[in-house]
PDB file of C-alpha atoms in Angstrom:
ATOM      1  CA  MET A 926     -50.690  41.431  75.907  1.00  0.00           C
ATOM      2  CA  ARG A 927     -49.636  44.266  73.663  1.00  0.00           C
ATOM      3  CA  ARG A 928     -46.196  42.729  73.229  1.00  0.00           C
ATOM      4  CA  LEU A 929     -47.713  39.401  72.304  1.00  0.00           C
ATOM      5  CA  THR A 930     -49.909  41.038  69.665  1.00  0.00           C
ATOM      6  CA  SER A 931     -46.918  42.930  68.238  1.00  0.00           C
ATOM      7  CA  LEU A 932     -44.847  39.744  68.176  1.00  0.00           C
ATOM      8  CA  ALA A 933     -47.671  37.875  66.388  1.00  0.00           C
ATOM      9  CA  ALA A 934     -47.897  40.701  63.842  1.00  0.00           C
ATOM     10  CA  VAL A 935     -44.125  40.575  63.208  1.00  0.00           C
ATOM     11  CA  VAL A 936     -44.162  36.793  62.806  1.00  0.00           C
ATOM     12  CA  GLY A 937     -47.173  37.031  60.499  1.00  0.00           C
ATOM     13  CA  CYS A 938     -45.495  39.685  58.335  1.00  0.00           C
ATOM     14  CA  ALA A 939     -42.251  37.696  58.194  1.00  0.00           C
ATOM     15  CA  ALA A 940     -44.129  34.566  57.122  1.00  0.00           C
ATOM     16  CA  ALA A 941     -45.992  36.500  54.417  1.00  0.00           C
ATOM     17  CA  ALA A 942     -42.744  38.065  53.211  1.00  0.00           C
ATOM     18  CA  GLY A 943     -41.058  34.647  53.129  1.00  0.00           C
ATOM     19  CA  PHE A 944     -43.946  33.243  51.103  1.00  0.00           C
ATOM     20  CA  ALA A 945     -43.764  36.211  48.708  1.00  0.00           C
ATOM     21  CA  VAL A 946     -40.014  35.738  48.218  1.00  0.00           C
ATOM     22  CA  LYS A 947     -40.476  32.016  47.590  1.00  0.00           C
ATOM     23  CA  ALA A 948     -43.339  32.648  45.164  1.00  0.00           C
ATOM     24  CA  LEU A 949     -41.233  35.165  43.262  1.00  0.00           C
ATOM     25  CA  THR A 950     -38.078  33.017  43.111  1.00  0.00           C
ATOM     26  CA  VAL A 951     -39.521  29.563  42.317  1.00  0.00           C
ATOM     27  CA  PRO A 952     -39.776  29.331  38.523  1.00  0.00           C
ATOM     28  CA  GLU A 953     -43.035  28.159  37.036  1.00  0.00           C
ATOM     29  CA  PRO A 954     -42.819  25.254  34.633  1.00  0.00           C
ATOM     30  CA  ARG A 955     -42.570  26.628  31.102  1.00  0.00           C
ATOM     31  CA  PRO A 956     -44.686  25.135  28.350  1.00  0.00           C
ATOM     32  CA  ALA A 957     -42.807  23.382  25.575  1.00  0.00           C
ATOM     33  CA  ARG A 958     -41.851  25.562  22.650  1.00  0.00           C
ATOM     34  CA  VAL A 959     -43.967  25.025  19.530  1.00  0.00           C
ATOM     35  CA  VAL A 960     -42.227  24.969  16.142  1.00  0.00           C
ATOM     36  CA  ASP A 961     -43.378  24.313  12.581  1.00  0.00           C
ATOM     37  CA  ALA A 962     -42.017  21.300  10.692  1.00  0.00           C
ATOM     38  CA  ASP A 963     -42.024  23.317   7.481  1.00  0.00           C
ATOM     39  CA  GLY A 964     -39.944  26.082   9.113  1.00  0.00           C
ATOM     40  CA  ASP A 965     -36.482  25.954  10.636  1.00  0.00           C
ATOM     41  CA  ALA A 966     -37.357  23.395  13.317  1.00  0.00           C
ATOM     42  CA  ASP A 967     -34.768  20.805  14.346  1.00  0.00           C
ATOM     43  CA  LEU A 968     -36.420  17.581  13.154  1.00  0.00           C
ATOM     44  CA  ALA A 969     -33.579  15.218  14.083  1.00  0.00           C
ATOM     45  CA  ARG A 970     -35.648  13.580  16.855  1.00  0.00           C
ATOM     46  CA  LEU A 971     -38.719  13.070  14.677  1.00  0.00           C
ATOM     47  CA  SER A 972     -38.956   9.461  13.472  1.00  0.00           C
ATOM     48  CA  VAL A 973     -41.152   7.007  11.592  1.00  0.00           C
ATOM     49  CA  ARG A 974     -41.192   3.222  12.016  1.00  0.00           C
ATOM     50  CA  ALA A 975     -43.196   1.070   9.603  1.00  0.00           C
ATOM     51  CA  ASP A 976     -44.153  -2.587   9.795  1.00  0.00           C
ATOM     52  CA  PRO A 977     -41.610  -4.552   7.737  1.00  0.00           C
ATOM     53  CA  SER A 978     -44.221  -6.713   6.035  1.00  0.00           C
ATOM     54  CA  LEU A 979     -47.790  -6.663   4.790  1.00  0.00           C
ATOM     55  CA  ALA A 980     -50.123  -9.027   6.603  1.00  0.00           C
ATOM     56  CA  PRO A 981     -53.234 -10.566   5.068  1.00  0.00           C
ATOM     57  CA  VAL A 982     -56.522  -9.366   6.587  1.00  0.00           C
ATOM     58  CA  ALA A 983     -58.030 -12.833   6.135  1.00  0.00           C
ATOM     59  CA  GLY A 984     -56.151 -16.107   5.986  1.00  0.00           C
ATOM     60  CA  HIS A 985     -52.453 -16.676   6.528  1.00  0.00           C
ATOM     61  CA  ARG A 986     -50.948 -15.708   3.151  1.00  0.00           C
ATOM     62  CA  LEU A 987     -51.083 -12.735   0.794  1.00  0.00           C
ATOM     63  CA  VAL A 988     -53.281 -13.307  -2.246  1.00  0.00           C
ATOM     64  CA  PRO A 989     -53.455 -10.876  -5.201  1.00  0.00           C
ATOM     65  CA  GLY A 990     -56.731  -8.943  -5.199  1.00  0.00           C
ATOM     66  CA  HIS A 991     -57.343  -9.420  -1.465  1.00  0.00           C
ATOM     67  CA  ARG A 992     -56.927  -7.080   1.473  1.00  0.00           C
ATOM     68  CA  ALA A 993     -53.733  -6.631   3.463  1.00  0.00           C
ATOM     69  CA  VAL A 994     -52.800  -4.488   6.459  1.00  0.00           C
ATOM     70  CA  TYR A 995     -49.702  -2.654   7.675  1.00  0.00           C
ATOM     71  CA  GLY A 996     -48.971   0.071  10.176  1.00  0.00           C
ATOM     72  CA  PHE A 997     -46.530   2.824  10.981  1.00  0.00           C
ATOM     73  CA  ARG A 998     -45.714   4.986  13.996  1.00  0.00           C
ATOM     74  CA  VAL A 999     -44.562   8.612  14.037  1.00  0.00           C
ATOM     75  CA  THR A1000     -42.727   9.768  17.173  1.00  0.00           C
ATOM     76  CA  ASN A1001     -41.543  13.153  18.400  1.00  0.00           C
ATOM     77  CA  ALA A1002     -38.665  12.358  20.774  1.00  0.00           C
ATOM     78  CA  GLY A1003     -37.530  15.985  20.877  1.00  0.00           C
ATOM     79  CA  PRO A1004     -38.064  18.686  23.517  1.00  0.00           C
ATOM     80  CA  GLU A1005     -40.389  20.856  21.414  1.00  0.00           C
ATOM     81  CA  THR A1006     -43.942  20.499  20.133  1.00  0.00           C
ATOM     82  CA  ILE A1007     -43.862  20.247  16.330  1.00  0.00           C
ATOM     83  CA  ARG A1008     -46.745  21.352  14.122  1.00  0.00           C
ATOM     84  CA  HIS A1009     -47.608  20.239  10.583  1.00  0.00           C
ATOM     85  CA  VAL A1010     -45.703  16.937  10.553  1.00  0.00           C
ATOM     86  CA  VAL A1011     -46.302  15.045   7.299  1.00  0.00           C
ATOM     87  CA  ALA A1012     -46.068  11.251   6.939  1.00  0.00           C
ATOM     88  CA  ARG A1013     -46.641   9.608   3.561  1.00  0.00           C
ATOM     89  CA  SER A1014     -46.904   5.998   2.316  1.00  0.00           C
ATOM     90  CA  VAL A1015     -46.586   5.295  -1.402  1.00  0.00           C
ATOM     91  CA  LYS A1016     -46.545   2.100  -3.428  1.00  0.00           C
ATOM     92  CA  VAL A1017     -43.322   1.448  -5.306  1.00  0.00           C
ATOM     93  CA  ALA A1018     -44.103   0.410  -8.867  1.00  0.00           C
ATOM     94  CA  ALA A1019     -42.040  -1.201 -11.594  1.00  0.00           C
ATOM     95  CA  PRO A1020     -41.908   0.742 -14.879  1.00  0.00           C
ATOM     96  CA  GLY A1021     -45.246   0.487 -16.670  1.00  0.00           C
ATOM     97  CA  MET A1022     -47.107  -0.670 -13.546  1.00  0.00           C
ATOM     98  CA  ASP A1023     -49.732   1.295 -11.626  1.00  0.00           C
ATOM     99  CA  ASP A1024     -48.216   3.171  -8.675  1.00  0.00           C
ATOM    100  CA  ARG A1025     -51.511   3.998  -6.959  1.00  0.00           C
ATOM    101  CA  LEU A1026     -52.085   2.476  -3.548  1.00  0.00           C
ATOM    102  CA  SER A1027     -55.646   1.170  -3.280  1.00  0.00           C
ATOM    103  CA  VAL A1028     -56.449   2.316   0.268  1.00  0.00           C
ATOM    104  CA  VAL A1029     -59.517   0.773   1.928  1.00  0.00           C
ATOM    105  CA  SER A1030     -59.162   2.462   5.345  1.00  0.00           C
ATOM    106  CA  VAL A1031     -56.776   4.481   7.496  1.00  0.00           C
ATOM    107  CA  SER A1032     -57.158   4.482  11.292  1.00  0.00           C
ATOM    108  CA  ASP A1033     -56.045   8.035  12.118  1.00  0.00           C
ATOM    109  CA  PRO A1034     -58.339  10.986  11.321  1.00  0.00           C
ATOM    110  CA  ALA A1035     -55.281  13.113  10.429  1.00  0.00           C
ATOM    111  CA  CYS A1036     -54.679  10.795   7.454  1.00  0.00           C
ATOM    112  CA  SER A1037     -56.309  10.366   4.081  1.00  0.00           C
ATOM    113  CA  GLY A1038     -55.889   7.643   1.512  1.00  0.00           C
ATOM    114  CA  VAL A1039     -56.460   8.254  -2.175  1.00  0.00           C
ATOM    115  CA  GLY A1040     -53.708   6.709  -4.295  1.00  0.00           C
ATOM    116  CA  ARG A1041     -51.363   6.971  -1.306  1.00  0.00           C
ATOM    117  CA  VAL A1042     -51.624   7.556   2.431  1.00  0.00           C
ATOM    118  CA  GLU A1043     -50.859  11.064   3.605  1.00  0.00           C
ATOM    119  CA  CYS A1044     -51.045  12.212   7.213  1.00  0.00           C
ATOM    120  CA  ILE A1045     -50.693  15.796   8.366  1.00  0.00           C
ATOM    121  CA  PHE A1046     -50.381  15.773  12.131  1.00  0.00           C
ATOM    122  CA  GLN A1047     -51.310  19.277  13.243  1.00  0.00           C
ATOM    123  CA  ARG A1048     -49.433  18.859  16.531  1.00  0.00           C
ATOM    124  CA  LEU A1049     -47.003  16.298  17.965  1.00  0.00           C
ATOM    125  CA  ASP A1050     -46.046  17.028  21.566  1.00  0.00           C
ATOM    126  CA  PRO A1051     -42.691  15.974  23.068  1.00  0.00           C
ATOM    127  CA  GLY A1052     -42.740  12.197  23.619  1.00  0.00           C
ATOM    128  CA  GLU A1053     -45.938  11.718  21.609  1.00  0.00           C
ATOM    129  CA  THR A1054     -46.346   8.783  19.195  1.00  0.00           C
ATOM    130  CA  ARG A1055     -49.133   8.455  16.638  1.00  0.00           C
ATOM    131  CA  THR A1056     -49.871   4.934  15.377  1.00  0.00           C
ATOM    132  CA  VAL A1057     -51.576   4.491  12.010  1.00  0.00           C
ATOM    133  CA  ARG A1058     -53.116   1.249  10.699  1.00  0.00           C
ATOM    134  CA  VAL A1059     -53.726   1.016   6.946  1.00  0.00           C
ATOM    135  CA  VAL A1060     -55.859  -1.550   5.103  1.00  0.00           C
ATOM    136  CA  VAL A1061     -55.170  -1.829   1.359  1.00  0.00           C
ATOM    137  CA  GLU A1062     -56.611  -3.831  -1.522  1.00  0.00           C
ATOM    138  CA  THR A1063     -53.705  -5.606  -3.198  1.00  0.00           C
ATOM    139  CA  PRO A1064     -53.479  -5.504  -7.007  1.00  0.00           C
ATOM    140  CA  ALA A1065     -55.305  -8.410  -8.668  1.00  0.00           C
ATOM    141  CA  ASP A1066     -52.804  -8.539 -11.541  1.00  0.00           C
ATOM    142  CA  ARG A1067     -49.799  -9.462  -9.390  1.00  0.00           C
ATOM    143  CA  PRO A1068     -48.067 -12.592 -10.618  1.00  0.00           C
ATOM    144  CA  PRO A1069     -47.746 -15.565  -8.237  1.00  0.00           C
ATOM    145  CA  ARG A1070     -44.839 -15.028  -5.873  1.00  0.00           C
ATOM    146  CA  GLY A1071     -44.789 -11.371  -6.948  1.00  0.00           C
ATOM    147  CA  ARG A1072     -43.863  -8.662  -4.499  1.00  0.00           C
ATOM    148  CA  MET A1073     -45.478  -5.424  -3.384  1.00  0.00           C
ATOM    149  CA  THR A1074     -43.447  -2.690  -1.658  1.00  0.00           C
ATOM    150  CA  ILE A1075     -44.720   0.398   0.168  1.00  0.00           C
ATOM    151  CA  HIS A1076     -42.388   3.203   1.259  1.00  0.00           C
ATOM    152  CA  THR A1077     -43.308   5.275   4.315  1.00  0.00           C
ATOM    153  CA  PHE A1078     -41.429   8.451   5.176  1.00  0.00           C
ATOM    154  CA  LEU A1079     -41.676  11.803   6.917  1.00  0.00           C
ATOM    155  CA  GLY A1080     -41.496  15.075   5.066  1.00  0.00           C
ATOM    156  CA  ARG A1081     -42.065  18.768   5.095  1.00  0.00           C
ATOM    157  CA  PHE A1082     -43.618  20.925   2.454  1.00  0.00           C
ATOM    158  CA  THR A1083     -41.301  23.314   0.628  1.00  0.00           C
ATOM    159  CA  GLU A1084     -41.886  26.328  -1.606  1.00  0.00           C
ATOM    160  CA  PRO A1085     -44.282  25.738  -4.514  1.00  0.00           C
ATOM    161  CA  VAL A1086     -42.673  24.985  -7.872  1.00  0.00           C
ATOM    162  CA  GLY A1087     -44.725  25.264 -11.064  1.00  0.00           C
ATOM    163  CA  GLY A1088     -48.065  24.978  -9.270  1.00  0.00           C
ATOM    164  CA  THR A1089     -47.161  21.951  -7.127  1.00  0.00           C
ATOM    165  CA  ILE A1090     -46.031  21.877  -3.514  1.00  0.00           C
ATOM    166  CA  PRO A1091     -43.042  19.524  -3.220  1.00  0.00           C
ATOM    167  CA  LEU A1092     -42.374  17.392  -0.160  1.00  0.00           C
ATOM    168  CA  GLU A1093     -38.813  17.218   1.162  1.00  0.00           C
ATOM    169  CA  VAL A1094     -38.086  13.816   2.734  1.00  0.00           C
ATOM    170  CA  ILE A1095     -36.927  13.961   6.368  1.00  0.00           C
ATOM    171  CA  GLY A1096     -34.776  11.094   7.603  1.00  0.00           C
ATOM    172  CA  GLY A1097     -34.910   7.618   6.108  1.00  0.00           C
ATOM    173  CA  ILE A1098     -37.510   5.689   4.170  1.00  0.00           C
ATOM    174  CA  GLN A1099     -39.137   2.672   5.817  1.00  0.00           C
ATOM    175  CA  ALA A1100     -40.099  -0.221   3.512  1.00  0.00           C
ATOM    176  CA  THR A1101     -43.078  -2.513   4.013  1.00  0.00           C
ATOM    177  CA  THR A1102     -43.073  -5.500   1.667  1.00  0.00           C
ATOM    178  CA  GLY A1103     -45.277  -8.434   0.891  1.00  0.00           C
ATOM    179  CA  ARG A1104     -44.719 -11.531  -1.211  1.00  0.00           C
ATOM    180  CA  PHE A1105     -47.782 -13.107  -2.768  1.00  0.00           C
ATOM    181  CA  SER A1106     -48.486 -16.844  -2.827  1.00  0.00           C
TER     182      SER A1106
END
Protein backbone atom coordinates (compact mmCIF):
# COMPACT_ATOMS: atom_id res chain seq x y z
CA MET A 1 0.00 0.00 0.00
CA ARG A 2 2.86 2.30 0.84
CA ARG A 3 4.40 1.74 -2.58
CA LEU A 4 1.13 2.53 -4.27
CA THR A 5 0.82 5.79 -2.34
CA SER A 6 4.41 6.75 -3.22
CA LEU A 7 3.81 5.91 -6.88
CA ALA A 8 0.62 8.03 -6.90
CA ALA A 9 2.55 10.91 -5.32
CA VAL A 10 5.30 10.65 -7.97
CA VAL A 11 2.77 10.54 -10.81
CA GLY A 12 0.90 13.48 -9.30
CA CYS A 13 4.09 15.55 -8.97
CA ALA A 14 5.16 14.68 -12.52
CA ALA A 15 1.77 15.72 -13.88
CA ALA A 16 1.90 19.01 -11.96
CA ALA A 17 5.45 19.65 -13.18
CA GLY A 18 4.41 18.89 -16.77
CA PHE A 19 1.50 21.31 -16.47
CA ALA A 20 3.82 23.98 -15.01
CA VAL A 21 6.31 23.54 -17.86
CA LYS A 22 3.53 23.76 -20.45
CA ALA A 23 2.03 26.83 -18.77
CA LEU A 24 5.43 28.52 -18.75
CA THR A 25 6.33 27.67 -22.36
CA VAL A 26 3.02 28.30 -24.16
CA PRO A 27 2.98 31.99 -25.12
CA GLU A 28 -0.09 34.00 -24.28
CA PRO A 29 -1.68 35.89 -27.14
CA ARG A 30 -0.29 39.42 -27.18
CA PRO A 31 -2.63 42.35 -27.61
CA ALA A 32 -2.19 44.37 -30.78
CA ARG A 33 0.21 47.27 -30.52
CA VAL A 34 -1.46 50.69 -30.35
CA VAL A 35 0.06 53.56 -32.35
CA ASP A 36 -0.94 57.16 -32.98
CA ALA A 37 -1.80 58.28 -36.52
CA ASP A 38 -0.20 61.65 -35.85
CA GLY A 39 3.06 59.97 -34.74
CA ASP A 40 5.41 57.70 -36.65
CA ALA A 41 2.83 54.97 -37.30
CA ASP A 42 2.92 53.04 -40.58
CA LEU A 43 -0.36 54.14 -42.18
CA ALA A 44 0.08 52.28 -45.48
CA ARG A 45 -2.77 49.86 -44.67
CA LEU A 46 -5.20 52.59 -43.64
CA SER A 47 -7.69 53.32 -46.42
CA VAL A 48 -10.81 55.31 -47.29
CA ARG A 49 -13.40 54.40 -49.93
CA ALA A 50 -16.13 56.90 -50.83
CA ASP A 51 -19.30 56.44 -52.85
CA PRO A 52 -18.57 57.59 -56.41
CA SER A 53 -21.81 59.54 -56.76
CA LEU A 54 -24.31 61.55 -54.76
CA ALA A 55 -27.76 60.02 -54.56
CA PRO A 56 -30.96 62.00 -54.09
CA VAL A 57 -32.71 61.44 -50.74
CA ALA A 58 -36.11 61.75 -52.43
CA GLY A 59 -36.90 61.03 -56.06
CA HIS A 60 -34.60 59.60 -58.68
CA ARG A 61 -32.56 62.64 -59.78
CA LEU A 62 -30.48 65.35 -58.11
CA VAL A 63 -32.24 68.70 -57.89
CA PRO A 64 -30.51 71.91 -56.74
CA GLY A 65 -31.63 72.91 -53.25
CA HIS A 66 -32.70 69.39 -52.27
CA ARG A 67 -31.07 66.77 -50.10
CA ALA A 68 -28.57 64.18 -51.30
CA VAL A 69 -26.69 61.37 -49.58
CA TYR A 70 -23.27 59.74 -49.90
CA GLY A 71 -21.11 57.52 -47.75
CA PHE A 72 -17.53 56.56 -47.09
CA ARG A 73 -15.72 53.75 -45.27
CA VAL A 74 -12.45 53.94 -43.34
CA THR A 75 -10.57 50.65 -42.88
CA ASN A 76 -7.53 49.65 -40.85
CA ALA A 77 -6.13 46.60 -42.67
CA GLY A 78 -2.87 46.73 -40.71
CA PRO A 79 -1.67 44.66 -37.74
CA GLU A 80 -1.76 47.50 -35.20
CA THR A 81 -4.52 49.50 -33.53
CA ILE A 82 -4.33 53.12 -34.71
CA ARG A 83 -5.54 56.05 -32.62
CA HIS A 84 -6.63 59.51 -33.77
CA VAL A 85 -7.43 58.66 -37.40
CA VAL A 86 -8.88 61.69 -39.22
CA ALA A 87 -11.22 61.48 -42.23
CA ARG A 88 -12.47 64.65 -43.91
CA SER A 89 -14.98 65.43 -46.69
CA VAL A 90 -14.91 68.85 -48.34
CA LYS A 91 -16.86 70.37 -51.21
CA VAL A 92 -14.76 71.36 -54.20
CA ALA A 93 -15.75 74.84 -55.35
CA ALA A 94 -15.08 76.79 -58.52
CA PRO A 95 -13.42 80.19 -58.01
CA GLY A 96 -15.91 82.64 -56.52
CA MET A 97 -18.31 79.89 -55.40
CA ASP A 98 -19.09 78.89 -51.82
CA ASP A 99 -16.95 75.95 -50.67
CA ARG A 100 -18.97 75.15 -47.55
CA LEU A 101 -20.69 71.79 -47.44
CA SER A 102 -24.21 72.16 -46.07
CA VAL A 103 -24.33 69.07 -43.83
CA VAL A 104 -27.76 67.96 -42.60
CA SER A 105 -26.64 64.81 -40.73
CA VAL A 106 -23.70 62.46 -40.24
CA SER A 107 -24.29 58.89 -39.04
CA ASP A 108 -21.16 58.31 -36.95
CA PRO A 109 -20.81 59.99 -33.53
CA ALA A 110 -17.06 60.44 -34.15
CA CYS A 111 -17.92 62.87 -36.97
CA SER A 112 -19.14 66.44 -37.09
CA GLY A 113 -20.45 68.46 -39.99
CA VAL A 114 -20.16 72.23 -40.10
CA GLY A 115 -18.99 73.44 -43.51
CA ARG A 116 -17.33 70.06 -44.06
CA VAL A 117 -17.43 66.59 -42.53
CA GLU A 118 -14.61 65.75 -40.16
CA CYS A 119 -14.27 62.47 -38.30
CA ILE A 120 -11.71 61.75 -35.61
CA PHE A 121 -11.79 58.05 -34.89
CA GLN A 122 -10.22 57.65 -31.46
CA ARG A 123 -9.38 54.00 -32.14
CA LEU A 124 -9.42 51.72 -35.19
CA ASP A 125 -8.52 48.13 -34.37
CA PRO A 126 -6.87 45.78 -36.89
CA GLY A 127 -9.48 44.76 -39.48
CA GLU A 128 -12.00 47.35 -38.31
CA THR A 129 -14.07 49.39 -40.79
CA ARG A 130 -16.14 52.44 -39.90
CA THR A 131 -18.94 53.35 -42.32
CA VAL A 132 -20.22 56.93 -42.40
CA ARG A 133 -23.42 58.11 -44.12
CA VAL A 134 -23.73 61.84 -44.84
CA VAL A 135 -26.87 63.76 -45.82
CA VAL A 136 -26.25 67.18 -47.40
CA GLU A 137 -28.42 70.02 -48.67
CA THR A 138 -27.32 70.74 -52.23
CA PRO A 139 -26.78 74.38 -53.25
CA ALA A 140 -29.94 76.01 -54.63
CA ASP A 141 -27.95 78.20 -57.03
CA ARG A 142 -26.52 75.32 -59.08
CA PRO A 143 -27.24 75.69 -62.77
CA PRO A 144 -29.18 72.93 -64.55
CA ARG A 145 -26.87 70.06 -65.42
CA GLY A 146 -24.30 71.57 -63.05
CA ARG A 147 -22.00 69.36 -61.04
CA MET A 148 -21.11 69.08 -57.37
CA THR A 149 -17.92 67.32 -56.23
CA ILE A 150 -16.94 66.26 -52.71
CA HIS A 151 -13.43 65.05 -51.87
CA THR A 152 -12.97 62.59 -49.01
CA PHE A 153 -9.53 61.75 -47.66
CA LEU A 154 -7.60 60.58 -44.62
CA GLY A 155 -5.13 62.76 -42.81
CA ARG A 156 -3.08 63.35 -39.74
CA PHE A 157 -2.57 66.54 -37.84
CA THR A 158 0.89 68.09 -38.02
CA GLU A 159 2.66 70.78 -36.01
CA PRO A 160 0.73 74.05 -35.64
CA VAL A 161 1.68 76.83 -38.05
CA GLY A 162 0.61 80.41 -37.34
CA GLY A 163 -2.19 79.40 -34.98
CA THR A 164 -3.72 76.72 -37.23
CA ILE A 165 -3.23 72.97 -37.10
CA PRO A 166 -2.62 71.70 -40.65
CA LEU A 167 -3.80 68.31 -41.86
CA GLU A 168 -1.40 66.20 -43.92
CA VAL A 169 -3.27 64.07 -46.48
CA ILE A 170 -2.61 60.32 -46.20
CA GLY A 171 -3.04 58.26 -49.35
CA GLY A 172 -5.34 59.27 -52.18
CA ILE A 173 -8.40 61.47 -52.42
CA GLN A 174 -11.75 59.85 -53.18
CA ALA A 175 -14.21 61.90 -55.26
CA THR A 176 -17.99 61.79 -54.92
CA THR A 177 -19.80 63.65 -57.69
CA GLY A 178 -23.32 64.51 -58.63
CA ARG A 179 -24.82 66.00 -61.77
CA PHE A 180 -28.01 67.99 -61.37
CA SER A 181 -31.02 67.70 -63.67
